[in-house]
């Protein structure tokens, strides 16, 4: 099991962790198998989306703020219910295939840590499992 | 493969199944590996979110009802299209890491069965896979 | 690793790939284990939902268009930011249990490739992993 430390700098932010995940695959020595990325937080998630144009990331966080407003009569006293809801919408885990010692991602895909209630010190867990 | 039986009591409800999932891990005898939670329904899902304050759960279900209204000109005749849509937004599976015979969850994380069209008798499947 | 080729015919469309995924399980020879479906695109996703009434699929794509409008002041120049956002909401991977050489799905569940920016030629990756 590999652990990545992540520092976020905004309230909502998508941080590219593809390089760290690929390094975990390389370090594991696994040639063929699965790679699971798991986020152990309740106001942060994982997603896979376009890495080329940074505007895609800002469009995602901006639109999410419209769909799930920060203030909407929430009962939870910490004031971050929107971040909790976004976390469940995006999800805590993604599973990626591994072949030839590399993540099998599409041309435009990057793996993102999704900060929904930053800035904070965060972490992600990565596990690479070999085929039987 | 482990099967949990769940009884929901409301139309929309998040039910904490962390204890059942942890018991499945213990019963499996697996020390290190992966745990997959899969929901075999089309109007119920799985999510991982805060377990401490129950207001987080009610904020999630209340806000989802605002974003995906129960009545919105849907074509599906059963009247539960909103529940189907919420199910796809939250997802049918989550994969959690297992280390030292225990689920590797963050401090505030609990695993929830998400009822979106209750009350009903439901089930969840859990599978624990050992490292090679 | 199995690769499916998919041709979409609409801008937004849910395409049933359950038969292809089940065939991949059969071809793998795996009796008990896990099956991962991964979509290598940034404007297409995977979901599991009702297969019986096609109105459920159209309700899903129609409602998503209301929640995430095609035009909403997005910064990304390609005009398909809504498709990127929907992809992150639905997710790029699902993990399904395999038992007795078959996918363990609920009575009403089908596996869908979710086209959010078609029509296009697409693909899905499927990997079946046997128990240790």
mmCIF file of C-alpha atoms in Angstrom:
data_model
loop_
_atom_site.group_PDB
_atom_site.id
_atom_site.type_symbol
_atom_site.label_atom_id
_atom_site.label_comp_id
_atom_site.label_asym_id
_atom_site.label_seq_id
_atom_site.Cartn_x
_atom_site.Cartn_y
_atom_site.Cartn_z
ATOM 1 C CA UNK A 1 0.000 0.000 0.000
ATOM 2 C CA UNK A 2 1.363 3.380 -1.004
ATOM 3 C CA UNK A 3 0.466 6.687 0.594
ATOM 4 C CA UNK A 4 0.703 10.047 -1.177
ATOM 5 C CA UNK A 5 0.734 13.320 0.729
ATOM 6 C CA UNK A 6 -1.110 16.172 -0.962
ATOM 7 C CA UNK A 7 -1.303 19.876 -0.090
ATOM 8 C CA UNK A 8 -4.281 21.704 -1.528
ATOM 9 C CA UNK A 9 -4.277 25.489 -1.890
ATOM 10 C CA UNK A 10 -7.885 26.383 -2.712
ATOM 11 C CA UNK A 11 -11.338 25.611 -1.376
ATOM 12 C CA UNK A 12 -12.139 23.558 -4.501
ATOM 13 C CA UNK A 13 -9.332 22.209 -6.637
ATOM 14 C CA UNK A 14 -8.498 19.223 -8.855
ATOM 15 C CA UNK A 15 -4.888 18.138 -8.349
ATOM 16 C CA UNK A 16 -3.227 15.843 -10.907
ATOM 17 C CA UNK A 17 -1.788 12.795 -9.109
ATOM 18 C CA UNK A 18 -1.232 10.632 -12.218
ATOM 19 C CA UNK A 19 2.554 10.724 -11.834
ATOM 20 C CA UNK A 20 2.395 9.557 -8.218
ATOM 21 C CA UNK A 21 0.009 6.746 -9.099
ATOM 22 C CA UNK A 22 2.215 5.638 -12.016
ATOM 23 C CA UNK A 23 5.249 5.697 -9.679
ATOM 24 C CA UNK A 24 3.393 3.475 -7.193
ATOM 25 C CA UNK A 25 2.735 1.005 -10.022
ATOM 26 C CA UNK A 26 6.424 1.041 -10.977
ATOM 27 C CA UNK A 27 7.557 0.672 -7.340
ATOM 28 C CA UNK A 28 5.197 -2.275 -6.832
ATOM 29 C CA UNK A 29 6.944 -4.278 -9.546
ATOM 30 C CA UNK A 30 3.532 -5.450 -10.798
ATOM 31 C CA UNK A 31 3.427 -6.045 -14.553
ATOM 32 C CA UNK A 32 -0.247 -6.903 -14.999
ATOM 33 C CA UNK A 33 -3.079 -6.323 -12.554
ATOM 34 C CA UNK A 34 -5.221 -3.630 -10.999
ATOM 35 C CA UNK A 35 -4.489 -0.301 -9.339
ATOM 36 C CA UNK A 36 -6.941 1.090 -6.789
ATOM 37 C CA UNK A 37 -6.834 4.761 -5.761
ATOM 38 C CA UNK A 38 -8.681 5.433 -2.487
ATOM 39 C CA UNK A 39 -9.219 8.820 -0.815
ATOM 40 C CA UNK A 40 -9.557 8.525 3.004
ATOM 41 C CA UNK A 41 -11.415 11.836 3.461
ATOM 42 C CA UNK A 42 -15.090 12.842 3.564
ATOM 43 C CA UNK A 43 -14.697 16.206 1.804
ATOM 44 C CA UNK A 44 -12.323 15.061 -0.958
ATOM 45 C CA UNK A 45 -12.717 12.526 -3.757
ATOM 46 C CA UNK A 46 -10.996 10.972 -6.785
ATOM 47 C CA UNK A 47 -11.881 11.383 -10.440
ATOM 48 C CA UNK A 48 -10.381 10.731 -13.865
ATOM 49 C CA UNK A 49 -10.767 13.480 -16.452
ATOM 50 C CA UNK A 50 -8.983 15.572 -19.073
ATOM 51 C CA UNK A 51 -5.418 16.596 -18.349
ATOM 52 C CA UNK A 52 -4.687 18.769 -21.388
ATOM 53 C CA UNK A 53 -6.736 21.943 -20.822
ATOM 54 C CA UNK A 54 -6.794 23.312 -17.230
ATOM 55 C CA UNK A 55 -10.111 25.018 -18.093
ATOM 56 C CA UNK A 56 -11.808 21.610 -17.834
ATOM 57 C CA UNK A 57 -10.800 21.397 -14.145
ATOM 58 C CA UNK A 58 -12.039 24.923 -13.394
ATOM 59 C CA UNK A 59 -15.279 24.281 -15.309
ATOM 60 C CA UNK A 60 -15.839 21.178 -13.159
ATOM 61 C CA UNK A 61 -15.336 22.949 -9.821
ATOM 62 C CA UNK A 62 -17.271 26.062 -10.914
ATOM 63 C CA UNK A 63 -20.263 24.087 -12.192
ATOM 64 C CA UNK A 64 -20.314 21.890 -9.062
ATOM 65 C CA UNK A 65 -20.562 25.073 -6.980
ATOM 66 C CA UNK A 66 -23.663 26.037 -8.978
ATOM 67 C CA UNK A 67 -25.302 22.606 -8.681
ATOM 68 C CA UNK A 68 -24.444 22.125 -4.979
ATOM 69 C CA UNK A 69 -24.358 25.646 -3.471
ATOM 70 C CA UNK A 70 -22.184 26.324 -0.410
ATOM 71 C CA UNK A 71 -25.175 27.775 1.431
ATOM 72 C CA UNK A 72 -28.495 26.010 1.017
ATOM 73 C CA UNK A 73 -30.042 25.656 4.462
ATOM 74 C CA UNK A 74 -27.842 22.720 5.483
ATOM 75 C CA UNK A 75 -28.173 21.236 8.998
ATOM 76 C CA UNK A 76 -24.503 20.188 9.464
ATOM 77 C CA UNK A 77 -22.866 22.816 11.682
ATOM 78 C CA UNK A 78 -19.398 22.851 10.131
ATOM 79 C CA UNK A 79 -20.576 24.713 7.036
ATOM 80 C CA UNK A 80 -19.044 22.238 4.592
ATOM 81 C CA UNK A 81 -22.036 20.087 3.675
ATOM 82 C CA UNK A 82 -21.591 20.989 0.009
ATOM 83 C CA UNK A 83 -18.119 19.421 0.133
ATOM 84 C CA UNK A 84 -19.524 16.230 1.670
ATOM 85 C CA UNK A 85 -22.200 16.005 -1.034
ATOM 86 C CA UNK A 86 -19.700 16.569 -3.865
ATOM 87 C CA UNK A 87 -17.525 13.819 -2.373
ATOM 88 C CA UNK A 88 -20.346 11.286 -2.619
ATOM 89 C CA UNK A 89 -21.165 12.424 -6.165
ATOM 90 C CA UNK A 90 -17.577 11.865 -7.360
ATOM 91 C CA UNK A 91 -16.752 8.873 -5.146
ATOM 92 C CA UNK A 92 -13.883 7.703 -2.944
ATOM 93 C CA UNK A 93 -12.326 5.033 -5.171
ATOM 94 C CA UNK A 94 -11.402 4.379 -8.792
ATOM 95 C CA UNK A 95 -9.900 1.180 -10.180
ATOM 96 C CA UNK A 96 -7.505 1.385 -13.139
ATOM 97 C CA UNK A 97 -6.094 -1.512 -15.158
ATOM 98 C CA UNK A 98 -2.337 -2.183 -15.207
ATOM 99 C CA UNK A 99 -0.634 -3.736 -18.232
ATOM 100 C CA UNK A 100 3.062 -4.007 -19.031
ATOM 101 C CA UNK A 101 3.909 -2.238 -15.773
ATOM 102 C CA UNK A 102 1.888 0.856 -16.688
ATOM 103 C CA UNK A 103 -1.545 2.309 -15.967
ATOM 104 C CA UNK A 104 -3.872 1.756 -18.913
ATOM 105 C CA UNK A 105 -5.336 5.246 -19.303
ATOM 106 C CA UNK A 106 -6.896 6.884 -22.346
ATOM 107 C CA UNK A 107 -4.966 9.524 -24.284
ATOM 108 C CA UNK A 108 -6.601 12.453 -22.491
ATOM 109 C CA UNK A 109 -7.076 10.924 -19.052
ATOM 110 C CA UNK A 110 -5.360 12.121 -15.887
ATOM 111 C CA UNK A 111 -6.121 11.023 -12.321
ATOM 112 C CA UNK A 112 -7.220 13.830 -10.010
ATOM 113 C CA UNK A 113 -7.395 14.265 -6.268
ATOM 114 C CA UNK A 114 -10.526 16.402 -5.803
ATOM 115 C CA UNK A 115 -10.270 18.902 -2.961
ATOM 116 C CA UNK A 116 -13.719 20.157 -2.019
ATOM 117 C CA UNK A 117 -12.989 21.841 1.331
ATOM 118 C CA UNK A 118 -9.429 23.137 1.260
ATOM 119 C CA UNK A 119 -6.863 24.301 1.667
ATOM 120 C CA UNK A 120 -5.715 21.303 3.727
ATOM 121 C CA UNK A 121 -3.037 18.641 4.094
ATOM 122 C CA UNK A 122 -4.470 15.499 2.558
ATOM 123 C CA UNK A 123 -3.502 12.004 1.494
ATOM 124 C CA UNK A 124 -4.413 9.318 -1.024
ATOM 125 C CA UNK A 125 -3.888 5.557 -0.774
ATOM 126 C CA UNK A 126 -2.802 3.492 -3.758
ATOM 127 C CA UNK A 127 -2.721 -0.265 -3.960
ATOM 128 C CA UNK A 128 -1.458 -2.296 -6.895
ATOM 129 C CA UNK A 129 -2.594 -5.913 -7.110
ATOM 130 C CA UNK A 130 -0.919 -8.448 -9.402
ATOM 131 C CA UNK A 131 -2.784 -10.985 -11.500
ATOM 132 C CA UNK A 132 -2.835 -14.512 -10.085
ATOM 133 C CA UNK B 1 -18.865 -13.572 -1.266
ATOM 134 C CA UNK B 2 -20.846 -12.192 1.649
ATOM 135 C CA UNK B 3 -24.426 -10.975 1.487
ATOM 136 C CA UNK B 4 -25.903 -8.419 3.889
ATOM 137 C CA UNK B 5 -29.644 -7.990 4.310
ATOM 138 C CA UNK B 6 -30.804 -4.410 4.849
ATOM 139 C CA UNK B 7 -34.231 -3.020 5.760
ATOM 140 C CA UNK B 8 -34.757 0.629 4.879
ATOM 141 C CA UNK B 9 -37.452 2.672 6.577
ATOM 142 C CA UNK B 10 -37.639 5.902 4.541
ATOM 143 C CA UNK B 11 -37.910 6.902 0.913
ATOM 144 C CA UNK B 12 -34.335 8.291 0.997
ATOM 145 C CA UNK B 13 -31.921 7.141 3.685
ATOM 146 C CA UNK B 14 -28.208 6.497 4.221
ATOM 147 C CA UNK B 15 -27.674 3.366 6.333
ATOM 148 C CA UNK B 16 -24.282 2.745 7.943
ATOM 149 C CA UNK B 17 -23.034 -0.741 6.955
ATOM 150 C CA UNK B 18 -19.399 -0.265 8.046
ATOM 151 C CA UNK B 19 -19.710 -2.852 10.828
ATOM 152 C CA UNK B 20 -21.085 -5.496 8.466
ATOM 153 C CA UNK B 21 -18.351 -4.835 5.923
ATOM 154 C CA UNK B 22 -15.650 -5.012 8.615
ATOM 155 C CA UNK B 23 -17.156 -8.309 9.837
ATOM 156 C CA UNK B 24 -17.010 -9.700 6.291
ATOM 157 C CA UNK B 25 -13.316 -8.783 6.181
ATOM 158 C CA UNK B 26 -12.723 -10.538 9.528
ATOM 159 C CA UNK B 27 -14.728 -13.621 8.456
ATOM 160 C CA UNK B 28 -12.776 -13.865 5.199
ATOM 161 C CA UNK B 29 -9.498 -14.311 7.072
ATOM 162 C CA UNK B 30 -7.812 -11.976 4.595
ATOM 163 C CA UNK B 31 -4.983 -9.930 6.109
ATOM 164 C CA UNK B 32 -4.033 -7.760 3.134
ATOM 165 C CA UNK B 33 -6.038 -7.158 -0.004
ATOM 166 C CA UNK B 34 -9.118 -5.426 -1.353
ATOM 167 C CA UNK B 35 -12.747 -5.268 -0.268
ATOM 168 C CA UNK B 36 -15.435 -4.572 -2.862
ATOM 169 C CA UNK B 37 -18.930 -3.466 -1.810
ATOM 170 C CA UNK B 38 -21.516 -3.940 -4.573
ATOM 171 C CA UNK B 39 -25.208 -2.962 -4.457
ATOM 172 C CA UNK B 40 -27.397 -5.187 -6.701
ATOM 173 C CA UNK B 41 -30.251 -2.671 -7.041
ATOM 174 C CA UNK B 42 -31.111 0.075 -9.525
ATOM 175 C CA UNK B 43 -32.595 2.530 -7.016
ATOM 176 C CA UNK B 44 -29.965 2.132 -4.279
ATOM 177 C CA UNK B 45 -26.228 2.838 -4.231
ATOM 178 C CA UNK B 46 -23.111 2.808 -2.043
ATOM 179 C CA UNK B 47 -21.135 5.770 -0.758
ATOM 180 C CA UNK B 48 -18.454 6.563 1.815
ATOM 181 C CA UNK B 49 -18.964 9.695 3.886
ATOM 182 C CA UNK B 50 -18.918 11.164 7.385
ATOM 183 C CA UNK B 51 -20.176 8.968 10.205
ATOM 184 C CA UNK B 52 -19.932 11.408 13.130
ATOM 185 C CA UNK B 53 -22.755 13.902 12.534
ATOM 186 C CA UNK B 54 -26.073 12.446 11.284
ATOM 187 C CA UNK B 55 -26.869 15.893 9.831
ATOM 188 C CA UNK B 56 -24.395 15.156 7.019
ATOM 189 C CA UNK B 57 -26.548 12.212 5.922
ATOM 190 C CA UNK B 58 -29.775 14.244 5.994
ATOM 191 C CA UNK B 59 -28.073 17.135 4.165
ATOM 192 C CA UNK B 60 -27.016 14.676 1.434
ATOM 193 C CA UNK B 61 -30.505 13.218 0.909
ATOM 194 C CA UNK B 62 -32.239 16.613 1.186
ATOM 195 C CA UNK B 63 -29.909 18.313 -1.299
ATOM 196 C CA UNK B 64 -30.169 15.390 -3.743
ATOM 197 C CA UNK B 65 -33.970 15.839 -3.689
ATOM 198 C CA UNK B 66 -33.446 19.478 -4.727
ATOM 199 C CA UNK B 67 -30.982 18.659 -7.514
ATOM 200 C CA UNK B 68 -32.952 15.660 -8.856
ATOM 201 C CA UNK B 69 -36.638 16.420 -8.132
ATOM 202 C CA UNK B 70 -39.066 13.530 -7.673
ATOM 203 C CA UNK B 71 -41.365 15.030 -10.311
ATOM 204 C CA UNK B 72 -39.754 16.520 -13.376
ATOM 205 C CA UNK B 73 -41.641 15.252 -16.401
ATOM 206 C CA UNK B 74 -40.005 11.821 -16.381
ATOM 207 C CA UNK B 75 -41.057 9.190 -18.948
ATOM 208 C CA UNK B 76 -40.546 6.074 -16.770
ATOM 209 C CA UNK B 77 -43.964 4.976 -15.550
ATOM 210 C CA UNK B 78 -43.017 3.740 -12.080
ATOM 211 C CA UNK B 79 -42.517 7.255 -10.719
ATOM 212 C CA UNK B 80 -39.053 6.545 -9.324
ATOM 213 C CA UNK B 81 -36.817 7.944 -12.061
ATOM 214 C CA UNK B 82 -35.210 10.308 -9.543
ATOM 215 C CA UNK B 83 -34.036 7.269 -7.546
ATOM 216 C CA UNK B 84 -32.554 5.674 -10.685
ATOM 217 C CA UNK B 85 -30.673 8.886 -11.503
ATOM 218 C CA UNK B 86 -29.319 9.280 -7.957
ATOM 219 C CA UNK B 87 -28.124 5.665 -8.107
ATOM 220 C CA UNK B 88 -26.015 6.378 -11.197
ATOM 221 C CA UNK B 89 -24.656 9.579 -9.624
ATOM 222 C CA UNK B 90 -23.465 7.757 -6.484
ATOM 223 C CA UNK B 91 -22.527 4.446 -8.136
ATOM 224 C CA UNK B 92 -23.010 0.738 -7.482
ATOM 225 C CA UNK B 93 -19.525 -0.203 -6.240
ATOM 226 C CA UNK B 94 -16.737 1.062 -4.010
ATOM 227 C CA UNK B 95 -13.373 -0.617 -3.452
ATOM 228 C CA UNK B 96 -11.668 -0.248 -0.067
ATOM 229 C CA UNK B 97 -8.138 -1.340 0.853
ATOM 230 C CA UNK B 98 -7.577 -4.010 3.516
ATOM 231 C CA UNK B 99 -4.468 -4.022 5.689
ATOM 232 C CA UNK B 100 -3.731 -6.011 8.847
ATOM 233 C CA UNK B 101 -7.157 -7.654 8.607
ATOM 234 C CA UNK B 102 -8.996 -4.318 8.734
ATOM 235 C CA UNK B 103 -10.590 -1.876 6.297
ATOM 236 C CA UNK B 104 -8.298 1.108 5.724
ATOM 237 C CA UNK B 105 -10.766 3.959 6.191
ATOM 238 C CA UNK B 106 -10.110 7.574 7.117
ATOM 239 C CA UNK B 107 -10.930 8.808 10.629
ATOM 240 C CA UNK B 108 -14.334 10.190 9.672
ATOM 241 C CA UNK B 109 -15.325 7.679 7.007
ATOM 242 C CA UNK B 110 -18.250 5.268 7.250
ATOM 243 C CA UNK B 111 -19.650 3.076 4.473
ATOM 244 C CA UNK B 112 -23.288 3.741 3.614
ATOM 245 C CA UNK B 113 -25.997 1.821 1.822
ATOM 246 C CA UNK B 114 -27.950 4.564 0.030
ATOM 247 C CA UNK B 115 -31.679 3.908 -0.166
ATOM 248 C CA UNK B 116 -33.251 6.144 -2.795
ATOM 249 C CA UNK B 117 -36.674 4.482 -3.213
ATOM 250 C CA UNK B 118 -37.617 2.910 0.104
ATOM 251 C CA UNK B 119 -38.769 1.601 2.349
ATOM 252 C CA UNK B 120 -37.741 -1.815 1.028
ATOM 253 C CA UNK B 121 -35.901 -5.034 1.861
ATOM 254 C CA UNK B 122 -32.492 -4.741 0.242
ATOM 255 C CA UNK B 123 -29.106 -6.406 0.112
ATOM 256 C CA UNK B 124 -25.452 -5.630 -0.438
ATOM 257 C CA UNK B 125 -22.698 -7.936 -1.653
ATOM 258 C CA UNK B 126 -19.210 -7.837 -0.191
ATOM 259 C CA UNK B 127 -16.160 -9.604 -1.533
ATOM 260 C CA UNK B 128 -12.731 -9.627 0.075
ATOM 261 C CA UNK B 129 -9.793 -10.541 -2.149
ATOM 262 C CA UNK B 130 -6.376 -11.464 -0.747
ATOM 263 C CA UNK B 131 -3.098 -10.252 -2.182
ATOM 264 C CA UNK B 132 -1.260 -12.803 -4.338
ATOM 265 C CA UNK C 1 -7.580 -7.485 -20.693
ATOM 266 C CA UNK C 2 -10.490 -7.306 -23.088
ATOM 267 C CA UNK C 3 -11.358 -4.359 -25.282
ATOM 268 C CA UNK C 4 -14.852 -3.618 -26.592
ATOM 269 C CA UNK C 5 -15.458 -1.289 -29.522
ATOM 270 C CA UNK C 6 -18.579 0.861 -29.241
ATOM 271 C CA UNK C 7 -20.245 3.152 -31.786
ATOM 272 C CA UNK C 8 -22.517 5.791 -30.297
ATOM 273 C CA UNK C 9 -25.184 7.488 -32.397
ATOM 274 C CA UNK C 10 -26.402 10.384 -30.252
ATOM 275 C CA UNK C 11 -24.887 13.228 -28.272
ATOM 276 C CA UNK C 12 -26.009 11.596 -24.989
ATOM 277 C CA UNK C 13 -26.814 7.890 -24.916
ATOM 278 C CA UNK C 14 -26.631 4.910 -22.549
ATOM 279 C CA UNK C 15 -25.546 1.780 -24.429
ATOM 280 C CA UNK C 16 -26.066 -1.646 -22.846
ATOM 281 C CA UNK C 17 -22.743 -3.538 -22.788
ATOM 282 C CA UNK C 18 -23.771 -6.267 -20.319
ATOM 283 C CA UNK C 19 -23.535 -9.013 -22.958
ATOM 284 C CA UNK C 20 -19.995 -8.004 -23.924
ATOM 285 C CA UNK C 21 -18.903 -7.880 -20.295
ATOM 286 C CA UNK C 22 -20.438 -11.298 -19.604
ATOM 287 C CA UNK C 23 -18.665 -12.680 -22.689
ATOM 288 C CA UNK C 24 -15.350 -11.321 -21.386
ATOM 289 C CA UNK C 25 -15.972 -13.152 -18.116
ATOM 290 C CA UNK C 26 -16.722 -16.384 -19.989
ATOM 291 C CA UNK C 27 -13.670 -15.980 -22.270
ATOM 292 C CA UNK C 28 -11.417 -15.378 -19.254
ATOM 293 C CA UNK C 29 -12.232 -18.792 -17.812
ATOM 294 C CA UNK C 30 -12.477 -17.222 -14.357
ATOM 295 C CA UNK C 31 -15.008 -18.932 -12.087
ATOM 296 C CA UNK C 32 -14.818 -16.685 -9.024
ATOM 297 C CA UNK C 33 -13.301 -13.238 -8.784
ATOM 298 C CA UNK C 34 -13.813 -9.634 -9.822
ATOM 299 C CA UNK C 35 -14.638 -7.919 -13.100
ATOM 300 C CA UNK C 36 -13.546 -4.312 -13.635
ATOM 301 C CA UNK C 37 -15.077 -2.203 -16.410
ATOM 302 C CA UNK C 38 -12.980 0.873 -17.250
ATOM 303 C CA UNK C 39 -13.817 3.615 -19.767
ATOM 304 C CA UNK C 40 -10.684 5.265 -21.255
ATOM 305 C CA UNK C 41 -12.425 8.501 -22.292
ATOM 306 C CA UNK C 42 -13.000 11.879 -20.630
ATOM 307 C CA UNK C 43 -16.487 12.509 -22.043
ATOM 308 C CA UNK C 44 -17.890 9.007 -21.491
ATOM 309 C CA UNK C 45 -18.461 6.950 -18.345
ATOM 310 C CA UNK C 46 -19.806 3.645 -17.028
ATOM 311 C CA UNK C 47 -22.907 3.058 -14.920
ATOM 312 C CA UNK C 48 -25.137 0.206 -13.802
ATOM 313 C CA UNK C 49 -28.880 0.810 -13.942
ATOM 314 C CA UNK C 50 -32.228 -0.613 -15.046
ATOM 315 C CA UNK C 51 -32.305 -2.586 -18.282
ATOM 316 C CA UNK C 52 -36.036 -3.300 -18.565
ATOM 317 C CA UNK C 53 -37.603 0.064 -19.448
ATOM 318 C CA UNK C 54 -35.684 2.198 -21.989
ATOM 319 C CA UNK C 55 -37.433 5.270 -20.502
ATOM 320 C CA UNK C 56 -35.089 5.026 -17.509
ATOM 321 C CA UNK C 57 -32.124 5.622 -19.810
ATOM 322 C CA UNK C 58 -33.749 8.603 -21.524
ATOM 323 C CA UNK C 59 -34.837 10.035 -18.151
ATOM 324 C CA UNK C 60 -31.210 9.814 -16.979
ATOM 325 C CA UNK C 61 -29.744 11.634 -19.995
ATOM 326 C CA UNK C 62 -32.570 14.215 -20.122
ATOM 327 C CA UNK C 63 -32.322 15.057 -16.416
ATOM 328 C CA UNK C 64 -28.503 15.277 -16.590
ATOM 329 C CA UNK C 65 -28.906 17.856 -19.373
ATOM 330 C CA UNK C 66 -31.067 19.935 -17.012
ATOM 331 C CA UNK C 67 -28.669 19.655 -14.066
ATOM 332 C CA UNK C 68 -25.501 20.233 -16.131
ATOM 333 C CA UNK C 69 -26.558 22.504 -19.042
ATOM 334 C CA UNK C 70 -24.617 22.371 -22.307
ATOM 335 C CA UNK C 71 -24.119 26.147 -22.198
ATOM 336 C CA UNK C 72 -23.328 27.682 -18.843
ATOM 337 C CA UNK C 73 -20.431 30.084 -19.337
ATOM 338 C CA UNK C 74 -17.786 27.354 -19.448
ATOM 339 C CA UNK C 75 -14.125 28.285 -20.066
ATOM 340 C CA UNK C 76 -13.095 25.136 -21.989
ATOM 341 C CA UNK C 77 -13.026 26.034 -25.684
ATOM 342 C CA UNK C 78 -14.258 22.748 -27.140
ATOM 343 C CA UNK C 79 -17.835 23.337 -26.001
ATOM 344 C CA UNK C 80 -18.151 19.939 -24.293
ATOM 345 C CA UNK C 81 -17.511 20.858 -20.655
ATOM 346 C CA UNK C 82 -20.922 19.472 -19.690
ATOM 347 C CA UNK C 83 -19.827 16.059 -20.993
ATOM 348 C CA UNK C 84 -16.607 16.219 -18.940
ATOM 349 C CA UNK C 85 -18.575 17.091 -15.790
ATOM 350 C CA UNK C 86 -21.115 14.291 -16.326
ATOM 351 C CA UNK C 87 -18.223 11.856 -16.778
ATOM 352 C CA UNK C 88 -16.811 12.723 -13.348
ATOM 353 C CA UNK C 89 -20.282 12.485 -11.781
ATOM 354 C CA UNK C 90 -20.848 8.956 -13.124
ATOM 355 C CA UNK C 91 -17.235 7.728 -12.914
ATOM 356 C CA UNK C 92 -14.780 5.840 -15.104
ATOM 357 C CA UNK C 93 -14.812 2.429 -13.393
ATOM 358 C CA UNK C 94 -17.191 -0.054 -11.813
ATOM 359 C CA UNK C 95 -16.234 -3.345 -10.158
ATOM 360 C CA UNK C 96 -18.654 -6.275 -10.355
ATOM 361 C CA UNK C 97 -18.374 -9.610 -8.504
ATOM 362 C CA UNK C 98 -17.983 -12.848 -10.446
ATOM 363 C CA UNK C 99 -19.332 -16.146 -9.114
ATOM 364 C CA UNK C 100 -19.777 -19.471 -10.897
ATOM 365 C CA UNK C 101 -18.360 -17.956 -14.071
ATOM 366 C CA UNK C 102 -21.034 -15.251 -14.226
ATOM 367 C CA UNK C 103 -21.403 -11.580 -13.285
ATOM 368 C CA UNK C 104 -23.342 -11.232 -10.038
ATOM 369 C CA UNK C 105 -25.861 -8.560 -11.025
ATOM 370 C CA UNK C 106 -29.242 -7.761 -9.521
ATOM 371 C CA UNK C 107 -32.416 -8.765 -11.381
ATOM 372 C CA UNK C 108 -32.905 -5.351 -12.993
ATOM 373 C CA UNK C 109 -29.265 -4.345 -13.465
ATOM 374 C CA UNK C 110 -27.568 -3.818 -16.814
ATOM 375 C CA UNK C 111 -24.112 -2.330 -17.419
ATOM 376 C CA UNK C 112 -24.103 0.823 -19.546
ATOM 377 C CA UNK C 113 -21.485 2.673 -21.530
ATOM 378 C CA UNK C 114 -22.492 6.322 -21.065
ATOM 379 C CA UNK C 115 -21.876 8.476 -24.123
ATOM 380 C CA UNK C 116 -21.950 12.141 -23.164
ATOM 381 C CA UNK C 117 -20.414 13.745 -26.276
ATOM 382 C CA UNK C 118 -21.284 11.578 -29.273
ATOM 383 C CA UNK C 119 -21.684 10.332 -31.783
ATOM 384 C CA UNK C 120 -18.195 8.809 -31.710
ATOM 385 C CA UNK C 121 -16.224 5.581 -31.971
ATOM 386 C CA UNK C 122 -15.431 4.530 -28.423
ATOM 387 C CA UNK C 123 -14.041 1.672 -26.412
ATOM 388 C CA UNK C 124 -14.278 0.048 -22.998
ATOM 389 C CA UNK C 125 -11.723 -2.091 -21.176
ATOM 390 C CA UNK C 126 -12.711 -5.128 -19.177
ATOM 391 C CA UNK C 127 -10.486 -7.104 -16.870
ATOM 392 C CA UNK C 128 -11.465 -10.248 -15.002
ATOM 393 C CA UNK C 129 -9.343 -11.219 -12.008
ATOM 394 C CA UNK C 130 -9.507 -14.664 -10.427
ATOM 395 C CA UNK C 131 -9.531 -15.306 -6.689
ATOM 396 C CA UNK C 132 -6.196 -16.414 -5.234
#
